[in-house]
Amino acid sequence: MLKLHHYTLSSASRFARLALGEYRVGMALIDEKPWLRREEFLKLNPAGVLPVLIENDGPPVCGVGPIMEYLDETRGYAMGDRRLMPDHPYARAEMRRLCEWFFLKCEAEVTEFLVREKVMKRESGSGSPDTGIMRAARGNLKIHLTYVDHLLSERNWIAGDRLSYADLAAGAHISCLDYLDEMDWSAHPNTREWYARIKSRPCFRPILADKVLSLPPSKTYANLDF
Amino acid sequence: MLKLHHYTLSSASRFARLALGEYRVGMALIDEKPWLRREEFLKLNPAGVLPVLIENDGPPVCGVGPIMEYLDETRGYAMGDRRLMPDHPYARAEMRRLCEWFFLKCEAEVTEFLVREKVMKRESGSGSPDTGIMRAARGNLKIHLTYVDHLLSERNWIAGDRLSYADLAAGAHISCLDYLDEMDWSAHPNTREWYARIKSRPCFRPILADKVLSLPPSKTYANLDF
C-alpha cells in the first residue's frame, strides 16, 4: 500500500501521481497545504518539500527526484516496454537533464510563481497577486514553451523516441499552467500535439478531475479536444 | 577520457570532482565562469548549469544529479565496497534526499548567496557585497549545520554507516563555505570531526589546492588539523 503526501497544484506532486498511474500502482492521497508546514509532515520530510511517498510501513521517500528513482528501482525492471526510464546511461542522462529542467528550472522560473500568486495566496489568505511577478513568470513561460516546441520538432517524445519520465515532468507542469489558463496553445503547435497525446492517457484522468476551491480550472482544462 | 566543465567555487562542480576522485577516475577540468554564459557552453547545456561531464565523444551529461547517477551506472557496480550508492532502494532514497538537501536547499539558502556576494560579484565586477543577504545566508547556515550535527550524532556518515554520495554533497558545500571563512567549527563538533575525516581523503587534495584570484582561502582551509 502506497501513501502519497501531495498538493493538488504542486507540479512535483502531479509528477509522482502520473508516474504511479503509468505503472498502474494504486495510492492513497494525503492532502498537504505546503504553506501550513504541518508538524507531522515536517517529521516525515524536514525539508518540507512535496511529494513524499510511503510504501507500507517503510521510511518516507522524500522529494520528486528520489521518488522517480525509487519507482524505477522497485517497479521499472518489471515494466518492460512501458518502463519510464531508458536503458542506456546516455539516454538516462538526457532524460534526467530534462526532468531537472522542469523540476528545477521551469518550477523556479514559471510554475511556482504562478501557482503561488494565483492560488496559494488566496487559499492561505496572504495577500493579493503580484502582477509584476506574474508578468515575469509569463515571459519566462514563453521561453520554456519555445524550448519544448523545439525539442518536439526533433523527437516524438520529450527525451527521445519513447514516453519517459521527462514527458510526465513536462506534463505535470503544463497541466498546472493549463489549469491556471496560462497556456497559449496557438503559439506552440508541437507542444499542443504532444500534450493532446499525453493528456489522453489513463494516468492523466485523476489530474484532469482536480479542482482547487479558490479557483476553477480553465474552460478546456479537462477537454481532450482543446 | 573525461572532461568536466566546472567552476572552482561551484559546490555542484566540487561534488563531481570529489566523486570522480573517489572512483579514481582522471579528468580534464575546463574552467567556466558561470556569469559569462559562454555560447559554446550553453550549446552543451542550455540550462547554463554547472557541472557538465563529457566522456570521450559522448553527449554531455548535464547537471549534478544526472552526473551522480551516470557515474553510478557506469562505474558504481565495479567499485564493490567503495561504491558511493547504497544497495537498498530505501537507503538510496535516504541518500538521495540528503544529496538534494545540499544540492537544492543548502545551495539556495546559503552557499549560492555567500559565493555570489563574496566572490562572483568581485570577479565579474558587478557591484559590492550585499551585507543583508550575507547576514540572512549566515543565519540559514547555522540551521543547516545544526541539522548536519544532528544527523552525525546518530550516524557515522551523513546518510548511514558508510561513506556515500551524501558525504561528498555535504563536503562540497562545506568546503566552499570553509574557503570563504564562514565555518564556525566550535559550535558544531560532530560536523568538525566528520569533516576532518573526509577532508583527509585523497579525493579532497585537489579541492584543498583550489584558489580564486580575487579572494585567498581562509587560514585553515587546506590544513588537515583545523
XYZ file of C-alpha atoms in Angstrom:
452
model
C 0.000 0.000 0.000
C 1.359 3.377 -1.071
C 0.553 6.723 0.505
C 1.441 9.939 -1.286
C 1.547 13.265 0.515
C 0.729 15.807 -2.190
C -0.805 19.174 -3.051
C -3.212 19.456 -5.985
C -1.339 22.197 -7.866
C 2.182 21.117 -6.913
C 3.787 20.076 -10.199
C 6.191 17.738 -8.374
C 3.242 16.010 -6.683
C 1.488 15.663 -10.031
C 4.601 14.051 -11.499
C 4.513 11.363 -8.791
C 0.780 10.760 -9.335
C 1.337 10.424 -13.108
C 4.278 8.028 -12.670
C 2.307 5.830 -10.247
C -0.617 5.991 -12.675
C 1.529 4.901 -15.650
C 2.780 1.959 -13.586
C -0.831 1.216 -12.532
C 0.023 1.356 -8.866
C -2.821 2.439 -6.611
C -2.152 5.075 -3.971
C -3.878 6.833 -1.102
C -3.549 10.600 -1.460
C -2.942 12.736 1.606
C -3.543 16.446 1.043
C -0.872 18.791 2.332
C -1.149 22.556 2.166
C 2.557 23.406 1.832
C 2.156 26.848 3.433
C 0.894 25.297 6.696
C 4.203 23.475 7.324
C 2.324 20.847 9.340
C 4.459 19.438 12.149
C 3.644 15.779 11.393
C 4.603 16.356 7.773
C 7.902 18.051 8.676
C 8.763 14.976 10.735
C 8.444 12.919 7.542
C 10.410 15.381 5.436
C 12.413 18.018 7.346
C 12.970 19.872 4.053
C 9.187 20.486 3.980
C 9.086 19.628 0.280
C 6.348 17.717 -1.566
C 5.719 14.985 -2.608
C 6.518 12.333 -0.006
C 5.850 8.649 -0.729
C 5.447 5.950 1.897
C 5.290 2.276 0.996
C 3.683 0.036 3.636
C 5.488 0.801 6.891
C 8.733 1.783 5.195
C 10.604 5.051 5.692
C 9.427 8.112 3.731
C 10.814 8.627 0.230
C 11.155 12.414 0.109
C 11.108 14.616 -2.945
C 10.352 14.187 -6.611
C 13.858 13.104 -7.736
C 14.246 10.353 -5.104
C 10.658 9.152 -5.782
C 11.339 8.913 -9.528
C 14.450 6.787 -8.932
C 12.747 4.703 -6.218
C 9.851 3.805 -8.532
C 12.282 2.770 -11.241
C 14.319 0.672 -8.819
C 11.285 -1.072 -7.334
C 8.979 -1.241 -10.416
C 10.901 -0.233 -13.541
C 12.558 -3.535 -14.376
C 9.208 -5.319 -14.371
C 7.570 -2.876 -16.787
C 9.320 -3.997 -19.970
C 8.466 -1.633 -22.824
C 6.427 0.540 -20.508
C 9.408 1.359 -18.294
C 9.665 5.140 -17.928
C 13.471 5.144 -17.764
C 15.514 4.426 -20.917
C 18.122 1.654 -20.870
C 21.357 3.362 -21.895
C 23.197 5.615 -19.400
C 23.440 8.403 -22.015
C 19.705 8.243 -22.711
C 19.033 8.217 -18.977
C 21.262 11.276 -18.540
C 19.313 13.113 -21.256
C 16.017 12.124 -19.630
C 17.236 13.225 -16.188
C 18.516 16.518 -17.635
C 15.034 17.254 -18.958
C 13.334 16.139 -15.741
C 15.569 18.583 -13.840
C 14.738 21.217 -16.453
C 11.122 21.012 -15.310
C 11.605 20.052 -11.638
C 14.071 22.885 -11.003
C 14.221 25.467 -13.792
C 10.612 25.624 -15.010
C 9.433 25.363 -11.393
C 11.676 28.217 -10.203
C 11.088 30.496 -13.197
C 7.429 29.869 -14.018
C 5.181 27.380 -12.238
C 5.979 28.164 -8.601
C 5.317 31.881 -9.167
C 2.020 31.470 -10.997
C 0.636 28.840 -8.594
C 1.608 30.957 -5.611
C 0.323 34.263 -6.927
C -2.938 32.936 -8.411
C -3.883 30.194 -5.930
C -1.768 29.807 -2.799
C -2.032 33.442 -1.754
C -5.808 33.191 -1.995
C -6.008 29.835 -0.198
C -3.669 30.918 2.588
C -5.109 34.429 2.885
C -1.686 36.024 2.429
C -2.357 38.986 0.196
C -3.252 39.652 -3.414
C -1.361 38.515 -6.517
C 1.728 40.498 -7.519
C 1.163 41.426 -11.162
C 4.875 42.185 -11.716
C 5.847 38.664 -10.658
C 3.112 37.156 -12.836
C 4.266 39.182 -15.853
C 7.856 37.980 -15.374
C 6.716 34.348 -14.988
C 4.646 34.616 -18.198
C 7.677 35.969 -20.063
C 9.706 33.007 -18.824
C 6.921 30.585 -19.781
C 7.176 31.668 -23.426
C 10.884 30.794 -23.433
C 10.228 27.407 -21.828
C 7.465 26.524 -24.301
C 9.624 27.595 -27.231
C 12.244 25.142 -25.967
C 9.663 22.347 -25.586
C 8.385 23.063 -29.109
C 11.957 22.876 -30.387
C 12.582 19.526 -28.642
C 9.366 18.124 -30.097
C 10.309 19.245 -33.605
C 13.132 16.671 -33.456
C 11.625 13.983 -31.243
C 8.422 12.085 -30.796
C 8.567 12.457 -27.020
C 10.369 14.977 -24.793
C 13.515 12.907 -24.187
C 13.552 10.686 -27.288
C 11.609 8.037 -29.173
C 9.672 6.701 -26.234
C 7.458 8.031 -23.483
C 9.619 8.606 -20.392
C 9.631 10.312 -17.017
C 10.581 13.518 -18.892
C 7.137 13.591 -20.533
C 5.482 13.222 -17.150
C 7.672 16.010 -15.737
C 6.713 18.326 -18.611
C 3.080 17.188 -18.439
C 2.895 17.822 -14.704
C 3.987 21.443 -15.175
C 1.949 22.143 -18.276
C -1.173 20.681 -16.673
C -0.795 23.097 -13.726
C -0.298 26.017 -16.117
C -3.266 24.875 -18.206
C -5.426 24.706 -15.072
C -4.455 28.341 -14.451
C -5.370 29.264 -18.066
C -1.778 30.272 -18.811
C -1.217 28.140 -21.941
C -1.122 29.888 -25.308
C -1.548 26.769 -27.423
C -1.688 28.574 -30.783
C 1.942 29.703 -30.479
C 3.291 26.226 -29.673
C 1.764 23.670 -32.082
C 4.233 20.839 -31.368
C 3.622 21.161 -27.653
C -0.119 21.133 -28.264
C 0.030 17.969 -30.390
C 2.227 16.235 -27.773
C 0.020 17.393 -24.885
C -3.104 16.061 -26.653
C -1.392 12.669 -26.793
C -0.260 12.585 -23.187
C -3.452 14.135 -21.832
C -5.500 11.239 -23.206
C -3.505 8.626 -21.295
C -5.337 6.959 -18.381
C -2.761 8.274 -15.869
C -3.999 11.816 -16.604
C -7.636 11.169 -15.696
C -7.372 11.878 -11.949
C -5.314 15.019 -12.678
C -7.975 16.322 -15.074
C -10.622 15.881 -12.376
C -8.628 18.040 -9.922
C -10.192 21.187 -8.519
C -8.969 23.729 -6.005
C -11.648 25.556 -4.048
C -10.491 29.085 -4.683
C -10.168 28.871 -8.472
C -11.979 26.715 -11.032
C -9.900 25.253 -13.882
C -9.677 26.898 -17.314
C -12.535 26.031 -19.684
C -10.643 23.484 -21.746
C -8.588 22.052 -18.859
C -10.356 18.678 -18.817
C -11.192 18.524 -22.565
C -9.189 16.027 -24.575
C -10.043 18.120 -27.658
C -8.773 21.617 -26.844
C 38.804 10.404 -21.276
C 36.536 12.574 -19.161
C 36.174 16.334 -19.393
C 34.425 18.260 -16.641
C 33.182 21.803 -17.154
C 33.336 23.353 -13.690
C 33.790 26.493 -11.615
C 36.153 26.447 -8.630
C 33.646 27.626 -6.026
C 30.580 25.911 -7.500
C 29.585 23.343 -4.890
C 27.916 21.173 -7.557
C 31.155 21.162 -9.577
C 33.118 20.213 -6.465
C 30.751 17.310 -5.847
C 31.514 15.911 -9.323
C 35.282 16.351 -8.804
C 35.069 14.557 -5.442
C 33.010 11.679 -6.859
C 35.412 11.208 -9.769
C 38.283 11.401 -7.289
C 36.763 8.728 -5.018
C 36.374 6.476 -8.056
C 39.970 7.307 -9.083
C 38.891 8.462 -12.498
C 41.132 11.099 -14.060
C 39.504 14.142 -15.638
C 40.445 17.246 -17.611
C 38.966 20.331 -15.957
C 37.557 23.121 -18.105
C 37.006 26.372 -16.226
C 33.664 28.076 -16.742
C 32.764 31.434 -15.263
C 29.006 30.918 -14.851
C 28.237 34.642 -15.115
C 29.718 34.819 -18.649
C 27.113 32.403 -20.075
C 29.598 31.384 -22.782
C 27.844 30.454 -26.013
C 29.785 27.218 -26.565
C 28.923 26.144 -23.029
C 25.211 26.928 -23.465
C 25.225 24.666 -26.531
C 26.352 21.838 -24.243
C 23.843 22.656 -21.531
C 21.027 25.038 -22.498
C 20.104 25.341 -18.794
C 23.503 27.025 -18.290
C 24.077 24.990 -15.132
C 27.376 23.508 -13.933
C 28.869 20.930 -13.877
C 28.794 19.241 -17.293
C 30.623 15.960 -17.860
C 31.687 14.633 -21.262
C 33.037 11.115 -21.705
C 35.100 10.568 -24.865
C 32.964 11.832 -27.740
C 29.675 11.093 -25.987
C 26.852 13.565 -25.417
C 27.130 15.941 -22.441
C 25.864 14.725 -19.063
C 24.362 17.919 -17.647
C 23.907 18.795 -14.009
C 24.955 17.365 -10.700
C 22.046 14.926 -10.237
C 22.374 13.309 -13.686
C 26.191 13.126 -13.275
C 25.839 11.376 -9.898
C 23.521 8.737 -11.384
C 25.634 8.383 -14.546
C 28.785 7.672 -12.538
C 26.964 5.051 -10.520
C 25.537 3.427 -13.642
C 28.880 3.354 -15.458
C 31.294 2.842 -12.515
C 29.361 2.023 -9.356
C 28.852 -1.697 -9.812
C 32.598 -2.230 -10.262
C 33.538 -0.402 -7.043
C 32.412 -3.064 -4.573
C 32.664 -1.725 -1.016
C 33.776 1.660 -2.309
C 30.545 2.228 -4.252
C 29.087 5.597 -3.276
C 25.470 4.476 -3.651
C 23.937 2.099 -1.075
C 22.329 -1.142 -2.247
C 18.781 -0.994 -0.881
C 16.202 1.305 -2.534
C 15.255 2.772 0.894
C 18.892 3.537 1.701
C 19.312 5.034 -1.756
C 16.220 7.201 -1.221
C 17.661 8.460 2.068
C 20.999 9.179 0.404
C 19.297 10.998 -2.491
C 17.145 13.002 -0.040
C 20.298 14.270 1.652
C 22.062 14.935 -1.650
C 19.075 17.069 -2.692
C 19.197 18.747 0.725
C 22.623 20.070 -0.201
C 22.259 20.382 -3.995
C 18.997 22.332 -3.728
C 18.215 23.589 -0.226
C 21.655 24.418 1.178
C 22.651 25.828 -2.225
C 19.565 28.084 -2.451
C 19.591 29.208 1.189
C 23.304 29.501 1.947
C 26.111 28.629 -0.471
C 24.883 30.349 -3.632
C 24.403 33.654 -1.751
C 27.774 33.667 0.004
C 29.757 32.617 -3.094
C 27.993 35.251 -5.193
C 28.284 38.105 -2.708
C 31.872 37.413 -1.611
C 33.476 36.158 -4.832
C 31.401 36.263 -8.018
C 30.466 39.930 -7.704
C 34.140 40.789 -7.346
C 35.264 38.530 -10.189
C 32.552 39.742 -12.555
C 32.810 43.394 -11.481
C 29.099 43.581 -10.712
C 28.943 45.602 -7.525
C 29.798 45.204 -3.867
C 28.544 42.504 -1.488
C 25.049 42.961 -0.023
C 25.514 42.645 3.732
C 21.805 41.972 4.304
C 21.902 38.946 2.005
C 25.085 37.677 3.667
C 23.550 38.039 7.142
C 20.481 36.046 6.058
C 22.665 33.329 4.481
C 24.737 33.086 7.675
C 21.564 32.668 9.732
C 20.462 29.871 7.395
C 23.909 28.253 7.598
C 23.553 27.842 11.371
C 20.306 25.920 10.860
C 21.880 23.702 8.200
C 24.916 22.921 10.346
C 22.710 22.153 13.342
C 20.918 19.619 11.149
C 24.209 18.083 9.951
C 25.406 17.867 13.569
C 22.136 16.149 14.483
C 22.485 13.602 11.639
C 26.057 12.854 12.685
C 25.028 12.316 16.312
C 23.135 9.234 15.081
C 25.279 8.107 12.170
C 28.888 7.576 11.269
C 28.410 9.192 7.859
C 25.775 11.652 6.554
C 23.399 9.045 5.079
C 24.248 5.984 7.217
C 27.031 3.577 8.148
C 29.114 4.052 5.029
C 30.624 6.873 3.054
C 28.210 7.793 0.248
C 27.470 10.496 -2.311
C 25.676 12.370 0.523
C 29.018 12.938 2.286
C 30.513 14.310 -0.916
C 27.480 16.592 -1.372
C 27.842 17.918 2.183
C 31.637 18.095 1.836
C 31.392 20.037 -1.419
C 29.255 22.731 0.236
C 31.164 22.878 3.499
C 34.488 23.132 1.658
C 33.203 26.181 -0.257
C 31.966 27.764 2.982
C 35.259 26.930 4.706
C 37.175 28.567 1.836
C 35.090 31.700 2.492
C 35.883 31.527 6.238
C 32.203 31.022 7.092
C 32.514 27.869 9.216
C 32.096 28.197 12.987
C 33.591 24.835 13.886
C 33.347 25.291 17.647
C 29.528 25.260 17.562
C 29.292 22.060 15.505
C 31.664 19.426 16.936
C 30.171 16.410 15.130
C 30.430 18.188 11.798
C 34.024 19.116 12.587
C 35.001 15.533 13.440
C 33.289 14.235 10.268
C 34.867 16.962 8.103
C 38.340 16.138 9.463
C 37.769 12.547 8.310
C 36.510 13.403 4.836
C 38.987 16.236 4.291
C 41.917 13.831 4.688
C 40.718 11.579 1.849
C 42.807 11.707 -1.351
C 39.793 12.951 -3.374
C 39.914 16.199 -1.371
C 43.521 17.074 -2.232
C 42.831 18.952 -5.498
C 39.935 20.829 -3.828
C 42.192 21.952 -0.979
C 44.690 23.331 -3.502
C 41.971 25.495 -5.141
C 42.399 29.247 -5.234
C 40.316 32.003 -6.765
C 42.181 35.137 -7.793
C 40.017 37.667 -6.022
C 39.996 36.039 -2.587
C 42.546 33.801 -0.850
C 41.179 30.862 1.167
C 40.660 31.036 4.939
C 43.774 30.328 7.021
C 42.879 26.761 7.942
C 41.211 25.869 4.626
C 43.945 23.468 3.497
C 45.003 22.271 6.987
C 44.007 18.730 7.873
C 44.348 19.746 11.539
C 41.997 22.735 11.919
